[in-house]
């Protein structure tokens, strides 16, 4: 949505103020995408309120296919958002459209527009307490919001343009609503398409118990502004920049019957919503409350029984380097019985960039945007067009980075892999031989300035930007690193590497940030993967005691299982790195780099004092990393 604002610069500069004032009169009649009439005389975009069981008015926008015939009934993909279902278009933006300085097709939701082209009715919904909808938000993805989705889907199924079959879809927050809709118990919902969502909401606010504090604060501030219908606050603009924003996009789109936005203003005043950053700051462990709720109450993982009972098929998209997206998708695949088509690519959040660390160019994404949309619409065709939908068989399509190769499997991990292990050894090396020394250890003082940069796998989650890690050689000087010998053949790692770390610390708390990297013969260090764990959460538990079986070592992240370190006393810490599929070339080295902080986005632990670690590589306290591997000297190049 916010990409539209940038066009004002060129438009204003080329026209001048007088020209804009004249054209403003002309462009009152300029029609934007969605305002057209179909050949059958039906308005293509309709916006209205749907009243819920408690009287709350939910704003919906219905976009009809341009070629829809009168009396024709077609399937309905539905997206529920808290980022405004559509903006109000200011006269300045209309002027730029009229002058072709803002291409009309760029003003459309590209995904929704494509679904329209494929002859679907697309429904966009403002979640309660957000956008143009009434009510308030006691928590994100609340039970009330989930119930709303079921009621709106039932309403859509009864409309004259609907064949009675509804699917949910969406990216990021909207991906969570898409998946949670399966738990609404609404028969009209026949399929769900969660794209780049969080299977477990705990991982949206922390990674391995380490809070994503900077990211949560930015997101909290932005949505609070949007809930106030404040485009300037959402953009963090003031003065001239704010005036410019309001000329382009004054705010959220009102419903058709409220053209001047009077009723909208009344509903916006109802948005007494939870402050997300403050609420999340009180969540340190999985069993902590947010108000009256646990995280399991608002997570797809916590609503497993209801989602499985729906039996709806799923199409799931995620990226290997989009936060922990690969783990989310693969954990769901392992635990949920719903038929699932999973696509894991070298994709940024939302799928706009190719983030393969060995790619020569990050655009276009892989697959290209047009192919992504086609695959999504094809899935909806299979499950929504006919009374007897096509049977969906579960499968995973995944991309191997570095090899530029797509693969398909029905099982995870895929067949044909073996486990390899390298031990920490003297002179900061990795060795296949288990250490034999009685006393051998390395000291490391945590450097709290260590960072993965501003375009990391964590940064893409806010805005969907590219993922770009610079050469890590300089940053690794702040870390404790161990390198393997040059590889004697190509090495494919597909699955979840696991680090076993024998260590002690001078403090009772801390965080382990472990990186897997490729070191080229020329010395360039390329980021491949990482794992994160707060040391308080190191205790392993029986996976059967958890709401789902994780991919690696089982940690509960519950308060009752937390345990401080005893300064100077050795402890074993096992953590899984994020699932990946990547190819390292013959002659390159594998590097494990250890840090105690990532200043780019994570909270620091402990908040005071600087830990010094002792990492053991002894016969009875061996530290090592292992991974699922495939060796192939003839891998694709």
Coordinates of N, CA and C in Angstrom, one line a residue, residues 445-559:
X445 N 34.6 -13.5 25.1 CA 33.8 -12.5 25.7 C 32.8 -11.9 24.8
X446 N 31.5 -11.9 25.2 CA 30.5 -11.5 24.3 C 30.6 -10.1 23.8
X447 N 30.5 -9.9 22.6 CA 30.5 -8.5 22.0 C 29.1 -8.1 21.6
X448 N 28.5 -7.2 22.4 CA 27.1 -6.8 22.2 C 26.9 -5.9 21.0
X449 N 28.0 -5.5 20.3 CA 27.8 -4.8 19.0 C 27.7 -5.7 17.8
X450 N 27.8 -7.0 18.0 CA 27.7 -8.0 16.9 C 26.3 -7.9 16.3
X451 N 26.3 -8.0 14.9 CA 25.0 -7.8 14.2 C 25.0 -8.5 12.9
X452 N 23.8 -8.9 12.5 CA 23.6 -9.5 11.2 C 23.2 -8.5 10.2
X453 N 23.1 -7.2 10.5 CA 22.8 -6.2 9.6 C 21.3 -5.8 9.5
X454 N 21.1 -4.8 8.6 CA 19.7 -4.3 8.5 C 18.9 -4.9 7.5
X455 N 19.4 -6.0 6.7 CA 18.6 -6.7 5.7 C 18.7 -8.2 6.0
X456 N 18.5 -8.5 7.2 CA 18.6 -9.9 7.6 C 17.3 -10.7 7.4
X457 N 17.3 -12.0 7.7 CA 16.1 -12.8 7.7 C 15.0 -12.3 8.6
X458 N 15.4 -11.5 9.6 CA 14.4 -11.0 10.6 C 13.9 -9.7 10.1
X459 N 14.6 -8.9 9.4 CA 14.2 -7.6 8.9 C 13.1 -7.7 7.8
X460 N 13.2 -8.7 7.0 CA 12.2 -8.8 5.9 C 10.8 -9.0 6.4
X461 N 10.6 -9.5 7.6 CA 9.3 -9.7 8.2 C 8.5 -8.4 8.3
X462 N 9.1 -7.2 8.3 CA 8.4 -5.9 8.4 C 8.6 -5.3 7.0
X463 N 7.6 -5.4 6.2 CA 7.7 -4.8 4.9 C 8.1 -5.7 3.7
X464 N 8.6 -6.9 4.0 CA 8.9 -7.8 2.9 C 10.1 -7.4 2.0
X465 N 11.1 -6.7 2.6 CA 12.3 -6.3 1.9 C 13.2 -7.5 1.5
X466 N 14.2 -7.2 0.7 CA 15.2 -8.1 0.3 C 16.0 -8.6 1.5
X467 N 16.6 -9.8 1.4 CA 17.5 -10.3 2.5 C 18.9 -10.3 1.9
X468 N 19.7 -9.5 2.4 CA 21.1 -9.3 1.9 C 22.0 -9.3 3.1
X469 N 22.9 -10.4 3.2 CA 23.9 -10.4 4.2 C 25.2 -10.0 3.5
X470 N 25.9 -9.0 4.0 CA 27.2 -8.7 3.5 C 28.2 -9.8 3.8
X471 N 29.4 -9.7 3.2 CA 30.5 -10.6 3.5 C 30.7 -10.6 5.0
X472 N 30.6 -11.7 5.6 CA 30.6 -11.8 7.1 C 32.1 -11.8 7.7
X473 N 33.1 -11.8 6.8 CA 34.4 -11.9 7.3 C 34.8 -10.9 8.4
X474 N 34.4 -9.6 8.2 CA 34.7 -8.6 9.1 C 33.9 -8.8 10.4
X475 N 32.6 -9.1 10.3 CA 31.8 -9.2 11.5 C 32.2 -10.4 12.3
X476 N 32.7 -11.5 11.6 CA 33.1 -12.7 12.4 C 34.3 -12.4 13.3
X477 N 35.0 -11.3 13.1 CA 36.1 -11.0 14.0 C 35.6 -10.7 15.4
X478 N 34.3 -10.4 15.5 CA 33.7 -10.2 16.9 C 33.2 -11.5 17.5
X479 N 33.3 -12.6 16.7 CA 32.6 -13.9 17.2 C 33.7 -14.9 17.4
X480 N 33.2 -16.0 18.0 CA 34.1 -17.2 18.2 C 33.8 -18.2 17.0
X481 N 34.8 -18.4 16.1 CA 34.5 -19.2 14.9 C 35.4 -20.5 14.9
X482 N 34.8 -21.4 14.2 CA 35.5 -22.7 13.9 C 35.3 -23.1 12.5
X483 N 36.4 -23.4 11.8 CA 36.4 -23.7 10.3 C 36.7 -25.2 10.0
X484 N 36.1 -25.7 9.1 CA 36.4 -27.1 8.6 C 37.6 -27.0 7.6
X485 N 38.1 -28.2 7.2 CA 39.0 -28.2 6.1 C 38.2 -28.0 4.8
X486 N 38.9 -27.7 3.7 CA 38.2 -27.5 2.4 C 37.4 -28.8 2.1
X487 N 36.2 -28.6 1.6 CA 35.4 -29.8 1.3 C 36.0 -30.5 0.1
X488 N 36.0 -31.9 0.2 CA 36.6 -32.7 -0.9 C 35.5 -33.0 -2.0
X489 N 34.3 -32.6 -1.7 CA 33.2 -32.8 -2.7 C 32.1 -31.8 -2.4
X490 N 31.2 -31.6 -3.3 CA 30.0 -30.7 -3.0 C 29.3 -31.3 -1.9
X491 N 28.7 -30.5 -1.0 CA 28.0 -30.9 0.1 C 26.6 -30.2 0.2
X492 N 25.6 -31.0 0.2 CA 24.2 -30.5 0.3 C 23.7 -30.7 1.7
X493 N 23.3 -29.7 2.4 CA 22.7 -29.8 3.7 C 21.2 -29.5 3.5
X494 N 20.4 -30.5 3.8 CA 18.9 -30.3 3.7 C 18.3 -30.9 5.0
X495 N 17.7 -30.0 5.8 CA 17.1 -30.3 7.0 C 17.5 -29.4 8.1
X496 N 17.6 -29.8 9.3 CA 17.9 -28.9 10.5 C 19.2 -29.3 11.1
X497 N 20.3 -28.5 10.9 CA 21.5 -28.7 11.7 C 21.3 -28.6 13.2
X498 N 22.0 -29.3 14.0 CA 21.9 -29.3 15.4 C 23.2 -29.1 16.0
X499 N 23.3 -28.0 16.9 CA 24.6 -27.7 17.6 C 24.5 -28.2 19.0
X500 N 25.5 -28.9 19.4 CA 25.7 -29.3 20.8 C 26.9 -28.5 21.4
X501 N 26.6 -27.7 22.4 CA 27.6 -26.8 22.9 C 27.8 -27.1 24.4
X502 N 29.0 -27.4 24.7 CA 29.4 -27.6 26.1 C 30.1 -26.3 26.5
X503 N 29.5 -25.5 27.5 CA 30.0 -24.2 27.8 C 29.7 -23.8 29.2
X504 N 30.4 -22.8 29.7 CA 30.1 -22.2 31.0 C 30.1 -20.7 30.7
X505 N 29.6 -19.9 31.7 CA 29.6 -18.5 31.5 C 29.8 -17.8 32.9
X506 N 30.2 -16.6 32.8 CA 30.4 -15.8 34.0 C 29.1 -15.2 34.5
X507 N 28.0 -15.3 33.7 CA 26.7 -14.8 34.1 C 25.7 -15.9 34.2
X508 N 24.6 -15.6 34.8 CA 23.5 -16.6 34.9 C 22.6 -16.7 33.7
X509 N 22.6 -15.7 32.9 CA 21.7 -15.6 31.7 C 22.5 -15.3 30.5
X510 N 21.9 -15.5 29.3 CA 22.6 -15.2 28.1 C 21.9 -15.7 26.9
X511 N 22.3 -15.4 25.7 CA 21.7 -16.0 24.5 C 22.8 -16.5 23.6
X512 N 22.6 -17.6 23.0 CA 23.5 -18.2 22.0 C 22.9 -17.9 20.6
X513 N 23.7 -17.2 19.8 CA 23.4 -17.0 18.4 C 24.4 -17.8 17.6
X514 N 24.0 -18.8 16.9 CA 24.9 -19.7 16.2 C 24.7 -19.6 14.7
X515 N 25.8 -19.4 14.0 CA 25.6 -19.2 12.5 C 26.4 -20.2 11.8
X516 N 25.8 -20.7 10.7 CA 26.4 -21.6 9.8 C 26.8 -20.8 8.5
X517 N 28.1 -20.9 8.1 CA 28.5 -20.0 7.0 C 29.4 -20.8 6.1
X518 N 29.5 -20.2 4.9 CA 30.4 -20.8 3.8 C 31.6 -19.9 3.7
X519 N 32.8 -20.4 3.6 CA 34.0 -19.7 3.4 C 34.6 -20.1 2.1
X520 N 34.6 -19.2 1.1 CA 35.1 -19.5 -0.2 C 36.6 -19.6 -0.2
X521 N 37.3 -20.2 -1.2 CA 38.7 -20.2 -1.3 C 39.4 -18.8 -1.3
X522 N 38.6 -17.8 -1.7 CA 39.1 -16.4 -1.7 C 38.9 -15.7 -0.4
X523 N 38.2 -16.4 0.6 CA 38.0 -15.8 1.9 C 36.7 -15.1 2.1
X524 N 35.8 -15.1 1.1 CA 34.5 -14.5 1.4 C 33.7 -15.4 2.3
X525 N 33.0 -14.8 3.2 CA 32.2 -15.5 4.2 C 30.7 -15.2 3.9
X526 N 30.0 -16.3 3.5 CA 28.6 -16.2 3.2 C 27.7 -16.8 4.2
X527 N 26.7 -16.0 4.7 CA 25.7 -16.5 5.7 C 24.9 -17.5 5.0
X528 N 24.7 -18.7 5.7 CA 23.8 -19.7 5.3 C 22.6 -19.9 6.2
X529 N 22.8 -19.9 7.5 CA 21.8 -20.3 8.4 C 22.1 -19.9 9.8
X530 N 21.2 -20.0 10.7 CA 21.4 -19.7 12.1 C 20.5 -20.4 13.1
X531 N 20.8 -20.4 14.3 CA 20.0 -20.9 15.4 C 20.1 -20.0 16.6
X532 N 19.1 -19.8 17.4 CA 19.1 -18.9 18.5 C 18.4 -19.6 19.7
X533 N 19.1 -19.5 20.9 CA 18.5 -20.0 22.1 C 18.9 -19.2 23.3
X534 N 18.0 -18.8 24.1 CA 18.3 -18.2 25.4 C 18.7 -19.4 26.3
X535 N 19.8 -19.2 27.1 CA 20.3 -20.3 27.9 C 19.4 -20.7 29.0
X536 N 18.5 -19.8 29.4 CA 17.5 -20.2 30.5 C 16.6 -21.3 30.0
X537 N 16.4 -21.4 28.6 CA 15.5 -22.4 28.0 C 16.2 -23.6 27.5
X538 N 17.4 -23.9 28.0 CA 18.2 -25.0 27.5 C 17.7 -26.4 27.8
X539 N 16.9 -26.5 28.9 CA 16.4 -27.9 29.4 C 15.6 -28.5 28.3
X540 N 15.9 -29.8 28.0 CA 15.2 -30.6 27.0 C 14.1 -31.4 27.7
X541 N 13.0 -31.5 27.0 CA 11.8 -32.2 27.6 C 11.3 -33.2 26.6
X542 N 10.4 -34.0 27.1 CA 9.8 -35.1 26.3 C 8.9 -34.3 25.2
X543 N 9.1 -34.6 23.9 CA 8.3 -33.9 22.9 C 6.8 -34.1 23.0
X544 N 6.5 -35.2 23.7 CA 5.0 -35.5 23.8 C 4.4 -34.6 24.8
X545 N 5.1 -33.9 25.6 CA 4.6 -32.9 26.5 C 4.3 -31.6 25.9
X546 N 4.7 -31.4 24.6 CA 4.5 -30.1 23.9 C 3.3 -30.2 23.0
X547 N 2.8 -29.0 22.6 CA 1.6 -28.9 21.8 C 1.9 -29.5 20.4
X548 N 3.1 -29.6 20.0 CA 3.5 -30.2 18.7 C 4.9 -30.7 18.8
X549 N 5.3 -31.6 17.9 CA 6.7 -32.1 17.9 C 7.6 -31.2 17.1
X550 N 8.6 -30.6 17.6 CA 9.5 -29.7 16.9 C 10.4 -30.5 16.0
X551 N 11.2 -29.8 15.1 CA 12.1 -30.4 14.2 C 13.4 -30.9 14.8
X552 N 13.8 -30.2 15.9 CA 15.0 -30.5 16.5 C 14.9 -30.8 18.0
X553 N 15.9 -30.5 18.8 CA 15.8 -30.8 20.3 C 14.5 -30.1 20.8
X554 N 13.9 -30.7 21.8 CA 12.6 -30.2 22.3 C 12.8 -29.4 23.5
X555 N 12.5 -28.1 23.4 CA 12.5 -27.2 24.6 C 11.1 -26.7 24.8
X556 N 10.7 -26.6 26.0 CA 9.3 -26.2 26.2 C 9.1 -24.7 26.2
X557 N 10.1 -23.9 26.6 CA 10.0 -22.5 26.7 C 8.9 -22.1 27.7
X558 N 8.7 -23.0 28.7 CA 7.8 -22.7 29.8 C 8.6 -22.2 31.0
X559 N 8.0 -21.4 31.8 CA 8.6 -20.8 33.0 C 9.1 -21.9 33.9

